[in-house]
Short mmCIF file of C-alpha atoms and ligand atoms in Angstrom, two decimals:
data_model
loop_
_atom_site.label_atom_id
_atom_site.label_comp_id
_atom_site.label_asym_id
_atom_site.label_seq_id
_atom_site.Cartn_x
_atom_site.Cartn_y
_atom_site.Cartn_z
CA MET A 27 36.06 80.52 166.21
CA ASN A 28 36.56 80.43 169.95
CA GLY A 29 33.07 79.02 170.71
CA ARG A 30 33.06 80.27 174.33
CA THR A 31 29.65 80.85 175.84
CA ILE A 32 28.98 84.31 177.20
CA ILE A 33 25.74 84.80 179.12
CA VAL A 34 24.23 88.14 178.13
CA THR A 35 21.52 89.22 180.57
CA GLY A 36 19.13 91.78 179.10
CA GLY A 37 20.34 90.65 175.67
CA ALA A 38 17.04 91.50 173.99
CA GLY A 39 17.43 95.18 174.95
CA TYR A 40 19.31 97.91 173.13
CA LEU A 41 22.87 97.44 174.34
CA GLY A 42 22.58 93.72 175.05
CA ARG A 43 21.32 92.96 171.54
CA CYS A 44 24.15 94.99 170.05
CA ALA A 45 26.60 93.03 172.22
CA VAL A 46 25.13 89.76 170.92
CA GLU A 47 25.95 90.88 167.36
CA VAL A 48 29.55 91.72 168.20
CA LEU A 49 30.09 88.57 170.26
CA ARG A 50 28.86 86.41 167.38
CA GLU A 51 31.13 88.22 164.93
CA ARG A 52 34.05 87.38 167.20
CA GLY A 53 33.17 83.69 167.37
CA PHE A 54 31.63 83.65 170.86
CA ARG A 55 28.34 81.92 171.61
CA PRO A 56 26.13 84.50 173.30
CA PHE A 57 23.32 83.06 175.40
CA VAL A 58 20.67 85.59 176.40
CA VAL A 59 18.69 85.63 179.65
CA ASP A 60 15.88 88.18 179.60
CA ASN A 61 12.35 88.60 180.93
CA PHE A 62 11.35 90.85 178.00
CA SER A 63 9.91 93.43 180.40
CA ALA A 64 11.46 96.18 178.28
CA SER A 65 12.20 94.42 174.99
CA HIS A 66 10.90 92.13 172.28
CA ARG A 67 11.65 88.43 172.11
CA GLU A 68 11.43 88.66 168.28
CA SER A 69 14.76 90.46 168.32
CA LEU A 70 16.36 87.17 169.39
CA GLU A 71 15.51 85.17 166.29
CA GLY A 72 18.39 82.74 165.74
CA VAL A 73 19.96 83.55 169.14
CA ASP A 74 20.08 81.03 172.02
CA PHE A 75 18.12 82.33 174.97
CA ALA A 76 16.09 81.49 178.06
CA GLU A 77 13.27 83.58 179.47
CA ALA A 78 13.69 84.34 183.17
CA ASP A 79 13.19 87.18 185.59
CA LEU A 80 16.53 87.70 187.29
CA CYS A 81 14.74 88.54 190.52
CA ASP A 82 13.61 84.90 190.58
CA LEU A 83 16.65 82.91 191.67
CA ALA A 84 15.29 79.44 190.87
CA LYS A 85 14.12 80.39 187.36
CA SER A 86 17.38 82.21 186.69
CA ARG A 87 19.39 79.21 187.86
CA GLU A 88 17.51 77.07 185.34
CA ALA A 89 18.23 79.62 182.62
CA PHE A 90 21.94 79.84 183.45
CA ARG A 91 22.20 76.03 183.50
CA LYS A 92 20.58 75.91 180.08
CA ALA A 93 23.41 78.11 178.81
CA GLY A 94 25.91 75.35 179.64
CA SER A 95 29.41 76.06 180.87
CA ALA A 96 29.91 79.82 180.52
CA HIS A 97 33.12 81.78 180.33
CA ALA A 98 31.67 85.09 181.50
CA VAL A 99 28.47 87.01 182.15
CA ILE A 100 27.77 90.45 180.76
CA HIS A 101 25.00 91.77 182.94
CA PHE A 102 23.01 94.39 181.02
CA ALA A 103 19.57 93.55 182.45
CA ALA A 104 18.05 96.43 184.39
CA LEU A 105 15.20 98.88 184.31
CA ALA A 106 16.87 101.90 182.79
CA LEU A 107 14.51 104.87 182.44
CA VAL A 108 15.51 107.68 184.79
CA GLU A 109 12.17 109.51 184.79
CA GLU A 110 10.22 106.30 185.33
CA SER A 111 12.47 105.49 188.29
CA VAL A 112 11.38 108.73 189.97
CA ARG A 113 7.76 107.56 189.77
CA GLN A 114 8.51 103.93 190.70
CA PRO A 115 11.56 103.99 192.98
CA GLU A 116 10.82 100.72 194.78
CA ARG A 117 10.36 98.81 191.54
CA TYR A 118 13.70 100.08 190.23
CA LEU A 119 15.62 99.32 193.40
CA LYS A 120 14.10 95.88 193.76
CA ASN A 121 14.64 94.91 190.14
CA ASN A 122 18.12 96.28 189.57
CA VAL A 123 19.65 95.35 192.92
CA GLY A 124 17.86 91.97 193.02
CA ALA A 125 19.00 91.07 189.49
CA ALA A 126 22.62 91.95 190.30
CA GLU A 127 22.52 89.77 193.38
CA THR A 128 21.07 86.81 191.48
CA VAL A 129 23.69 87.08 188.74
CA ALA A 130 26.58 87.24 191.20
CA ARG A 131 25.19 84.37 193.23
CA LEU A 132 24.81 82.18 190.16
CA CYS A 133 28.32 83.02 188.93
CA GLY A 134 29.56 81.73 192.30
CA GLU A 135 27.40 78.59 192.22
CA LEU A 136 28.21 77.69 188.64
CA GLY A 137 31.89 78.59 188.72
CA ILE A 138 31.67 81.44 186.21
CA GLY A 139 34.74 83.56 186.94
CA ARG A 140 34.11 86.83 185.08
CA LEU A 141 31.27 89.29 185.50
CA ILE A 142 30.91 92.57 183.63
CA HIS A 143 28.17 94.84 184.94
CA SER A 144 26.48 97.73 183.13
CA SER A 145 26.67 100.60 185.54
CA SER A 146 26.07 104.23 184.72
CA CYS A 147 27.33 107.78 185.09
CA ALA A 148 24.05 108.28 186.97
CA VAL A 149 25.92 107.11 190.09
CA TYR A 150 27.75 110.47 190.15
CA GLY A 151 24.72 112.77 190.06
CA PHE A 152 26.14 116.30 190.06
CA PRO A 153 29.90 115.70 190.09
CA LYS A 154 32.11 118.47 191.42
CA GLU A 155 34.91 117.88 188.92
CA ILE A 156 34.59 117.45 185.17
CA PRO A 157 35.73 115.24 183.51
CA VAL A 158 34.54 112.77 186.12
CA LYS A 159 36.99 110.25 187.45
CA GLU A 160 35.94 106.88 188.86
CA GLY A 161 36.91 107.97 192.37
CA ALA A 162 34.29 110.78 192.40
CA THR A 163 31.78 110.68 195.22
CA PHE A 164 28.51 108.88 194.59
CA ALA A 165 25.59 111.33 194.64
CA PRO A 166 22.87 109.86 192.44
CA SER A 167 20.02 112.22 191.72
CA SER A 168 17.46 109.52 190.82
CA PRO A 169 16.34 106.13 192.13
CA TYR A 170 17.80 104.68 188.91
CA GLY A 171 21.25 106.06 189.81
CA GLU A 172 20.78 104.83 193.38
CA SER A 173 19.93 101.35 192.08
CA LYS A 174 23.26 101.28 190.22
CA VAL A 175 25.17 102.39 193.33
CA ARG A 176 23.52 99.58 195.29
CA ALA A 177 24.00 97.02 192.53
CA GLU A 178 27.72 97.86 192.46
CA ALA A 179 27.84 97.43 196.24
CA VAL A 180 26.09 94.04 196.05
CA LEU A 181 28.51 92.83 193.38
CA GLY A 182 31.38 94.06 195.55
CA ARG A 183 30.32 91.60 198.23
CA PHE A 184 30.72 88.71 195.79
CA ARG A 185 34.07 89.77 194.32
CA SER A 186 36.91 87.34 194.91
CA PRO A 187 39.89 85.91 193.06
CA GLN A 188 37.43 83.29 191.76
CA LEU A 189 34.86 85.84 190.64
CA ARG A 190 36.33 88.89 189.00
CA VAL A 191 33.85 91.72 188.63
CA ILE A 192 34.07 95.01 186.81
CA ASN A 193 31.45 97.75 186.79
CA LEU A 194 31.48 99.70 183.55
CA ARG A 195 29.94 103.13 184.02
CA TYR A 196 28.48 104.17 180.70
CA PHE A 197 27.95 107.79 179.83
CA ASN A 198 25.56 108.19 176.87
CA PRO A 199 25.65 105.26 174.44
CA VAL A 200 24.24 106.10 171.02
CA GLY A 201 24.08 104.63 167.53
CA ALA A 202 23.26 101.23 166.14
CA ILE A 203 24.86 98.06 164.94
CA GLY A 204 23.16 97.03 161.74
CA ARG A 205 19.48 96.35 162.47
CA PHE A 206 19.91 96.81 166.19
CA GLY A 207 19.62 100.19 167.79
CA GLU A 208 17.99 102.20 170.52
CA ARG A 209 14.24 102.16 170.97
CA HIS A 210 13.13 102.58 174.55
CA ASP A 211 9.49 102.98 175.45
CA PRO A 212 9.10 105.83 176.16
CA GLU A 213 12.28 107.09 174.52
CA THR A 214 13.82 109.72 176.75
CA HIS A 215 17.35 109.84 175.34
CA LEU A 216 18.37 112.92 173.40
CA ILE A 217 19.55 111.67 170.03
CA PRO A 218 16.65 109.29 169.30
CA ARG A 219 14.24 112.03 170.40
CA VAL A 220 15.87 114.63 168.15
CA ILE A 221 15.81 112.36 165.12
CA GLU A 222 12.21 111.34 165.72
CA ALA A 223 11.13 114.96 166.11
CA LEU A 224 13.01 116.04 162.98
CA ARG A 225 11.44 113.25 160.93
CA GLY A 226 7.98 113.86 162.29
CA GLY A 227 8.20 117.62 161.76
CA GLN A 228 7.67 118.08 165.50
CA PRO A 229 9.47 120.64 167.67
CA VAL A 230 12.52 119.36 169.54
CA SER A 231 12.19 119.98 173.29
CA VAL A 232 15.28 121.43 174.93
CA PHE A 233 15.24 121.53 178.72
CA GLY A 234 17.04 124.62 180.00
CA ARG A 235 19.03 127.24 178.08
CA ASP A 236 20.53 129.05 181.04
CA TYR A 237 23.19 126.56 182.15
CA GLU A 238 26.76 127.70 182.59
CA THR A 239 27.88 126.18 179.33
CA PRO A 240 29.02 127.88 176.10
CA ASP A 241 25.54 127.92 174.52
CA GLY A 242 23.47 127.61 177.71
CA THR A 243 22.30 124.04 177.05
CA CYS A 244 23.47 120.90 178.86
CA VAL A 245 26.70 119.25 177.77
CA ARG A 246 26.93 115.46 177.60
CA ASP A 247 29.40 112.79 176.63
CA PHE A 248 28.17 110.46 173.87
CA VAL A 249 29.82 107.18 172.97
CA HIS A 250 29.07 104.97 169.95
CA VAL A 251 27.55 101.62 170.89
CA LYS A 252 30.18 99.88 168.71
CA ASP A 253 32.97 101.44 170.75
CA LEU A 254 31.11 100.68 173.97
CA ILE A 255 30.73 96.98 173.17
CA GLU A 256 34.37 96.77 172.06
CA ALA A 257 35.25 98.02 175.52
CA HIS A 258 33.38 95.05 177.01
CA LEU A 259 35.51 92.61 175.03
CA ALA A 260 38.63 94.47 176.14
CA ALA A 261 37.38 94.41 179.74
CA MET A 262 36.77 90.68 179.48
CA GLU A 263 40.36 90.15 178.34
CA TRP A 264 41.53 92.31 181.21
CA LEU A 265 39.55 90.18 183.65
CA GLU A 266 41.09 87.07 182.09
CA ARG A 267 44.56 88.46 182.77
CA GLY A 268 43.47 88.69 186.39
CA VAL A 269 45.57 91.77 187.00
CA SER A 270 43.85 93.64 189.75
CA THR A 271 41.22 93.01 192.35
CA GLU A 272 41.52 96.61 193.53
CA ILE A 273 39.80 98.31 190.62
CA SER A 274 36.05 97.86 190.63
CA ALA A 275 34.77 100.43 188.14
CA VAL A 276 35.77 102.03 184.86
CA ASN A 277 34.09 104.90 182.99
CA LEU A 278 33.09 104.40 179.37
CA GLY A 279 32.46 107.55 177.41
CA SER A 280 34.16 109.50 174.66
CA GLY A 281 35.68 112.07 176.99
CA VAL A 282 34.28 114.77 174.68
CA GLY A 283 31.40 117.06 175.63
CA ARG A 284 28.65 117.99 173.17
CA SER A 285 25.92 120.46 173.95
CA VAL A 286 22.26 119.73 173.23
CA LEU A 287 22.23 122.45 170.55
CA GLU A 288 25.38 121.03 168.98
CA VAL A 289 23.71 117.61 168.77
CA ILE A 290 20.62 119.13 167.16
CA LYS A 291 22.74 120.96 164.56
CA THR A 292 24.65 117.77 163.73
CA ALA A 293 21.38 115.86 163.34
CA GLU A 294 19.94 118.60 161.10
CA LYS A 295 22.96 118.25 158.85
CA ALA A 296 22.86 114.44 158.80
CA LEU A 297 19.16 114.36 157.92
CA SER A 298 19.09 117.54 155.83
CA LEU A 299 16.15 118.73 157.90
CA LYS A 300 15.62 121.89 159.91
CA ALA A 301 14.63 121.64 163.57
CA GLU A 302 12.09 123.78 165.32
CA ILE A 303 13.26 124.11 168.91
CA ALA A 304 10.92 124.38 171.91
CA PHE A 305 12.87 125.69 174.90
CA LEU A 306 11.41 124.39 178.16
CA PRO A 307 12.43 124.90 181.80
CA ARG A 308 15.30 122.90 183.25
CA ARG A 309 14.49 119.38 184.44
CA PRO A 310 15.35 118.57 188.02
CA GLY A 311 18.32 116.21 188.27
CA ASP A 312 20.09 117.38 185.09
CA PRO A 313 23.67 118.52 185.76
CA ALA A 314 25.00 121.25 183.42
CA ARG A 315 27.98 119.21 182.23
CA LEU A 316 28.72 115.53 182.43
CA MET A 317 31.81 114.14 180.76
CA ALA A 318 33.89 111.09 181.48
CA ASP A 319 37.54 110.91 182.23
CA VAL A 320 38.36 107.86 180.11
CA GLU A 321 42.03 107.50 180.97
CA LEU A 322 41.52 104.46 183.16
CA ALA A 323 39.76 102.54 180.39
CA GLU A 324 42.65 103.29 178.08
CA LYS A 325 45.26 102.37 180.66
CA LEU A 326 43.66 99.09 181.73
CA PHE A 327 41.95 97.86 178.61
CA GLY A 328 44.00 99.61 175.92
CA TRP A 329 40.61 100.87 174.70
CA ARG A 330 39.87 104.17 173.12
CA PRO A 331 36.60 105.32 171.49
CA ARG A 332 36.99 105.81 167.75
CA LEU A 333 33.65 106.92 166.33
CA GLY A 334 32.48 110.52 166.50
CA ILE A 335 29.13 112.19 167.02
CA ASP A 336 28.38 112.42 163.26
CA GLN A 337 28.71 108.66 162.91
CA MET A 338 26.60 108.03 166.02
CA ILE A 339 23.79 110.15 164.61
CA ARG A 340 24.07 108.71 161.09
CA ASP A 341 23.99 105.14 162.39
CA HIS A 342 21.00 105.83 164.62
CA ALA A 343 19.19 107.55 161.75
CA GLN A 344 19.79 104.59 159.41
CA PHE A 345 18.52 101.90 161.70
CA ILE A 346 14.86 101.05 161.38
CA PHE A 347 13.25 99.48 164.41
CA PRO A 348 11.72 96.25 163.13
CA PHE A 349 9.85 95.08 166.25
CA ARG A 350 6.58 96.51 167.51
N1 NAD B 11 21.28 103.06 177.19
C1 NAD B 11 21.89 103.93 177.98
O1 NAD B 11 21.94 105.11 177.70
C2 NAD B 11 22.57 103.47 179.25
C3 NAD B 11 23.40 104.36 179.95
C4 NAD B 11 24.03 103.92 181.12
C5 NAD B 11 23.82 102.63 181.59
N2 NAD B 11 22.99 101.80 180.90
C6 NAD B 11 22.75 100.45 181.42
O2 NAD B 11 22.99 99.50 180.40
C7 NAD B 11 22.10 98.40 180.52
C8 NAD B 11 21.36 98.17 179.22
O3 NAD B 11 20.65 99.36 178.88
P1 NAD B 11 19.69 99.39 177.60
O4 NAD B 11 19.64 100.79 177.14
O5 NAD B 11 20.08 98.32 176.65
O6 NAD B 11 18.29 99.04 178.29
P2 NAD B 11 17.05 98.22 177.69
O7 NAD B 11 15.88 98.58 178.50
O8 NAD B 11 16.98 98.39 176.20
O9 NAD B 11 17.46 96.70 177.98
C9 NAD B 11 17.41 96.15 179.28
C10 NAD B 11 17.00 94.70 179.14
O10 NAD B 11 16.97 94.10 180.44
C11 NAD B 11 15.79 93.30 180.55
N3 NAD B 11 15.46 93.19 181.99
C12 NAD B 11 15.17 94.18 182.86
N4 NAD B 11 14.95 93.67 184.08
C13 NAD B 11 15.10 92.33 183.99
C14 NAD B 11 15.01 91.26 184.92
N5 NAD B 11 14.67 91.45 186.19
N6 NAD B 11 15.22 90.00 184.47
C15 NAD B 11 15.56 89.76 183.18
N7 NAD B 11 15.67 90.75 182.25
C16 NAD B 11 15.45 92.01 182.66
C17 NAD B 11 14.74 94.04 179.71
O11 NAD B 11 13.68 93.22 179.30
C18 NAD B 11 15.60 94.52 178.53
O12 NAD B 11 15.65 93.54 177.51
C19 NAD B 11 21.21 98.72 181.71
O13 NAD B 11 21.74 98.11 182.86
C20 NAD B 11 21.31 100.23 181.82
O14 NAD B 11 21.06 100.66 183.14
C21 NAD B 11 22.36 102.18 179.75
#
């Protein structure tokens, strides 16, 4: 047991709650700070937490102090629905950039030296080169992506030898850890939507079948949440080693592209159900292919994703959302 406290912002949400599970398994003491704007406090039964909106500096300071002396912060808290961000751009920018600033400020004030930030492949928009490297130009195609670009920039202002910061740019995290899995409201991510539609006997909507990809549907890079969270622990160790202040961002994906139709076929097999597919027009803002170059993560963290798409789908399908 190492007993170190790790503050997990957004720890009642999908990825944060999964991180809490893994941190506990490894003997850390996760302490969650969340405002429950997109999650359920019931999911934190038995977990130490404080309720605070990270856009409120004073309340957040109180919450961080309640955590006691912390070794690191993993900052998951953000509004994270791309389509919603198009309708509410100001809310997204204010929340996600404001929360990042609060977290960095409090790390400085309270002498917390390591900060891991959940960024996203949404910062790249329509990248020119696939797989995407971390040096690719930022061209977000949604206010959500823009909020991540700005949050990274804000954190960059606070980086110092005393506060080491790494932005982890997730591609498409999927799957569950035990009871904890993905349930956004509304759920817009592909795999949960496919499984729900299959189970409910509803048609699966596929947006666009005329992309320049082998089967005409979009290709994405999915990564199992277990692998993703492991990468956070590896990133934390890397920050502890204090190797570089040059590198500010690392991609986390599988490096493997799967088309929408391929995902549907895999889900059909896993659930032994047949999908009815409703082909709809392309959605604005969807690039044809989006896959991560994951070499940097391997080089720096010694991390490599291990679990494949079948496992991601099986684990998502097995988890039952217990909170309503
Ligand atoms: N899930 C994905 O596919 C994905 C992909 C790329 C990046 N990310 C990023 O990973 C992080 C976690 O994503 P998720 O899928 O778990 O989202 P989620 O919505 O399930 O969880 C986010 C959590 O943050 C909390 N929160 C939001 N704003 C807050 C604020 N101002 N103060 C305190 N708490 C606040 C919410 O209540 C929620 O519990 C986000 O930063 C997201 O942008 C997620």
